[in-house]
mmCIF file of C-alpha atoms in Angstrom:
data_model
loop_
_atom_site.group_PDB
_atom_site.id
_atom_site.type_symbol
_atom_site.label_atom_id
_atom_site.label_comp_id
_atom_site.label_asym_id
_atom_site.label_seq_id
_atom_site.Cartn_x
_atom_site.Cartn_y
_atom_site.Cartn_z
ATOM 1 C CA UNK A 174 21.256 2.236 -52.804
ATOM 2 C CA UNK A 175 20.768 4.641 -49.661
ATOM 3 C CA UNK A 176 18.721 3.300 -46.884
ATOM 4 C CA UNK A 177 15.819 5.922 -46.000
ATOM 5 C CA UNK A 178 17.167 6.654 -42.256
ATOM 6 C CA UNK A 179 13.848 7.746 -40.548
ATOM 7 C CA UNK A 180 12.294 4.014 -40.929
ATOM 8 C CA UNK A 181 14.069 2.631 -38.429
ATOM 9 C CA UNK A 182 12.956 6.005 -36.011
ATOM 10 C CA UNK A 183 9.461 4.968 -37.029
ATOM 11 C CA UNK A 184 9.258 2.037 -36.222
ATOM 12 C CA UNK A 185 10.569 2.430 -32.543
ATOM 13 C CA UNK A 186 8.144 5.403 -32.273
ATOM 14 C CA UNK A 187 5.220 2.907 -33.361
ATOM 15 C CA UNK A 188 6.423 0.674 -31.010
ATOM 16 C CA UNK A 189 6.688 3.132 -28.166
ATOM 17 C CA UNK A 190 3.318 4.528 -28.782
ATOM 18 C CA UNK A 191 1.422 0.967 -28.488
ATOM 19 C CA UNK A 192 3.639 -0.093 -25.393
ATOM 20 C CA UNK A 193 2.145 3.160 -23.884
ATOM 21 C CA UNK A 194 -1.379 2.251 -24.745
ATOM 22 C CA UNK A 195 -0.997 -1.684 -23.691
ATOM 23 C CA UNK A 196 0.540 0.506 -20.463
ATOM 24 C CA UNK A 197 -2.701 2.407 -20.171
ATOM 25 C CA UNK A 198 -5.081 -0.249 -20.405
ATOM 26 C CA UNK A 199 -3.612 -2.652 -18.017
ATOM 27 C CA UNK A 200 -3.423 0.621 -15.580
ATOM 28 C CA UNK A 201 -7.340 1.263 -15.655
ATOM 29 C CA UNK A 202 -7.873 -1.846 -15.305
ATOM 30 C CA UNK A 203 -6.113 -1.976 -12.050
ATOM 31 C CA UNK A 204 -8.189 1.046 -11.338
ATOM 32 C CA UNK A 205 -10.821 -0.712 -11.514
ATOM 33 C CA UNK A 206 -9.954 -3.034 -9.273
ATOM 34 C CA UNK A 207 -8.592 -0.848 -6.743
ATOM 35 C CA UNK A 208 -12.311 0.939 -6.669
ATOM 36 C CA UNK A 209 -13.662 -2.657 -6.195
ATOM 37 C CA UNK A 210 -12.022 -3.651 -3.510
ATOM 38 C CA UNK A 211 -12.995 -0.190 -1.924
ATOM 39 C CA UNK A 212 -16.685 -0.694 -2.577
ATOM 40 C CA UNK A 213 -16.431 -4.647 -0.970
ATOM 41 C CA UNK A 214 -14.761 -3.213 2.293
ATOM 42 C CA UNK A 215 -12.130 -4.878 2.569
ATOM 43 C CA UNK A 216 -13.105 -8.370 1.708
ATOM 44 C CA UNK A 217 -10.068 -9.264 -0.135
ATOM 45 C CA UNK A 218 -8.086 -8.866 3.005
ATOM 46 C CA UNK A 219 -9.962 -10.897 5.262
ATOM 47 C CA UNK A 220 -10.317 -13.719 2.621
ATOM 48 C CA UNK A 221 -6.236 -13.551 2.551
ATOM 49 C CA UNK A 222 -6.188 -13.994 5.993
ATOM 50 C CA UNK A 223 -8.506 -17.310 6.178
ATOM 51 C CA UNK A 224 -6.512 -18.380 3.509
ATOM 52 C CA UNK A 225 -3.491 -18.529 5.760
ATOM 53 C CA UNK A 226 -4.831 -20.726 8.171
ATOM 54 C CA UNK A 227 -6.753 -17.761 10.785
ATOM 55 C CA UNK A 228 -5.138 -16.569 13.616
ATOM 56 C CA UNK A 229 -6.067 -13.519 15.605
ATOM 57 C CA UNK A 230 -8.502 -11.271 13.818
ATOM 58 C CA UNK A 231 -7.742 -8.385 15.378
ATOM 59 C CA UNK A 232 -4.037 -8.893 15.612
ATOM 60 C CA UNK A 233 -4.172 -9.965 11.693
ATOM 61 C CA UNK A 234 -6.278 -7.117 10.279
ATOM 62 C CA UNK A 235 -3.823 -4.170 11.647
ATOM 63 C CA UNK A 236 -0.621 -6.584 10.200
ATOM 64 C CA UNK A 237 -2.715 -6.874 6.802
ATOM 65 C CA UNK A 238 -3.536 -3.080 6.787
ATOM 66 C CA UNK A 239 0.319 -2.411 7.841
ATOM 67 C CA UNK A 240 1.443 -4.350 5.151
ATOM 68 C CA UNK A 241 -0.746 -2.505 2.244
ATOM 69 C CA UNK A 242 0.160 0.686 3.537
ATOM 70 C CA UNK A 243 2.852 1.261 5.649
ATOM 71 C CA UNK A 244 5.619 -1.579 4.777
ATOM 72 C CA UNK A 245 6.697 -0.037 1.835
ATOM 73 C CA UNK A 246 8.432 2.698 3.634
ATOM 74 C CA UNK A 247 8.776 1.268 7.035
ATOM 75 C CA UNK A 248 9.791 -2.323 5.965
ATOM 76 C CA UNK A 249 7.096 -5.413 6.458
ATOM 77 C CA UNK A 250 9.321 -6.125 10.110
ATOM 78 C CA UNK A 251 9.051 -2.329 10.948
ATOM 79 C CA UNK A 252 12.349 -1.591 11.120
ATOM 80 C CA UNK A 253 14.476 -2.478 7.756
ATOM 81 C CA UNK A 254 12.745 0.199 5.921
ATOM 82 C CA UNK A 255 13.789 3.733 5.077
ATOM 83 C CA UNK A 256 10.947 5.245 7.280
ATOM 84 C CA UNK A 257 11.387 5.208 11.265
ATOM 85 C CA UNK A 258 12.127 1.836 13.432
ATOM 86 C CA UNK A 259 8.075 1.423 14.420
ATOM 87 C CA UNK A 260 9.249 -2.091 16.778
ATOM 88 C CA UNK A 261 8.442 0.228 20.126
ATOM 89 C CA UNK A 262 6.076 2.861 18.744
ATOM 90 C CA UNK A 263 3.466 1.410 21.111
ATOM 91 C CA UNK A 264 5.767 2.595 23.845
ATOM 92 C CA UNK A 265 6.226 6.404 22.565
ATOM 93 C CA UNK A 266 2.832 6.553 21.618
ATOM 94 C CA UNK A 267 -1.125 5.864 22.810
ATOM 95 C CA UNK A 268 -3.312 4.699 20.006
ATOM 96 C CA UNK A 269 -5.270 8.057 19.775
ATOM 97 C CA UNK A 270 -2.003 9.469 18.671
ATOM 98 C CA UNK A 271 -1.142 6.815 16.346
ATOM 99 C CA UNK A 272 -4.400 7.348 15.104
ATOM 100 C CA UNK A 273 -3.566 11.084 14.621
ATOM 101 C CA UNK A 274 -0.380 10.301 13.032
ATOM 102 C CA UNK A 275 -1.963 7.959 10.716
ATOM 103 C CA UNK A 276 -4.331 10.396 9.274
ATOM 104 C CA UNK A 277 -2.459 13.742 9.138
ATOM 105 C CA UNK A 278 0.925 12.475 9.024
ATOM 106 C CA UNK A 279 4.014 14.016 10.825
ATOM 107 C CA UNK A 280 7.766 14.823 9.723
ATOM 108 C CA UNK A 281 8.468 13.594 6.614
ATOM 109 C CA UNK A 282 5.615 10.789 7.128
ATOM 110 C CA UNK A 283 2.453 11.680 4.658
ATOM 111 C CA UNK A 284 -0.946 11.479 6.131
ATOM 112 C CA UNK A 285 -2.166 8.355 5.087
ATOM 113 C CA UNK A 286 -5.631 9.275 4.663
ATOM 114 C CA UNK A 287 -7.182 6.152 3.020
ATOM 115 C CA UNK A 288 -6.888 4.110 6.195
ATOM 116 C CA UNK A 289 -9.976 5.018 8.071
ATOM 117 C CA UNK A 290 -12.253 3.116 10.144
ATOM 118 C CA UNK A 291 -12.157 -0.157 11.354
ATOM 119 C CA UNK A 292 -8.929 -0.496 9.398
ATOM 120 C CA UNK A 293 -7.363 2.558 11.559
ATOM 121 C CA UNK A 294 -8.476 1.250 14.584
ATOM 122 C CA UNK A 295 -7.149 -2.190 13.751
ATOM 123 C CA UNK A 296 -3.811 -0.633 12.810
ATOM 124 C CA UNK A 297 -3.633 1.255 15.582
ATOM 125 C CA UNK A 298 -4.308 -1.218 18.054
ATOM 126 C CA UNK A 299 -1.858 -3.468 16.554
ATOM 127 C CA UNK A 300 0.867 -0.848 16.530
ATOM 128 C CA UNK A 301 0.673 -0.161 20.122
ATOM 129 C CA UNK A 302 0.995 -3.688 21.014
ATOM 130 C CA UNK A 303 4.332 -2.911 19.711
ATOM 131 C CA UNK A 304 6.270 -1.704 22.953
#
């Protein structure tokens, strides 16, 4: 007896085709959840922070905000990343600029335009602290 050779392709092509859809859903709803926490403000983040034991607000929200957005190229201790050292930027830069850089980017940076507000000005302060 001959074994029908495209079974075994079907069945990986089934399999492929509902690990893309299990994919899918688990991806909107992390959509979802993304838009949430968009809508609350930024609730989550200061509920994190309480949950650590406090500390300085100010000082905490631009850490928080650096660590959701900017420590994935820069590194979470600003300099073991495979973006620019940022452990002086305070010194190179005023916060206005930092604030600039922030939202239209510069070099190979992207502007990171979904940090606006009080979570820009709470980065920014906290990054020229850095000096």
């Amino acid at each position: 007896m001959k074994k029908n050779p495209v079974i075994p392709y079907a069945i990986i092509a089934v399999i492929g085709i509902l690990a893309v859809i299990i994919i899918s859903v688990v991806g909107i709803d992390q959509r979802q959840a993304i838009q949430d926490a968009e809508e609350n403000g930024g609730e989550q983040t200061e509920q994190s922070e309480e949950g650590e034991g406090g500390g300085e607000t100010a000082g905490g929200d631009g850490d928080a905000v650096f660590q959701n957005n900017c420590a994935m190229c820069h590194g979470s201790d600003l300099a073991s990343g495979s973006a620019p050292n940022l452990t002086e930027i305070g010194s190179k830069y005023s916060q206005e600029e930092l604030a600039q850089i922030v939202q239209e980017g510069i070099g190979n940076m992207p502007a990171q335009s979904q940090v606006q507000g009080e979570d820009l000005d709470a980065l920014t302060q906290w990054l020229s602290e850095k000096q």
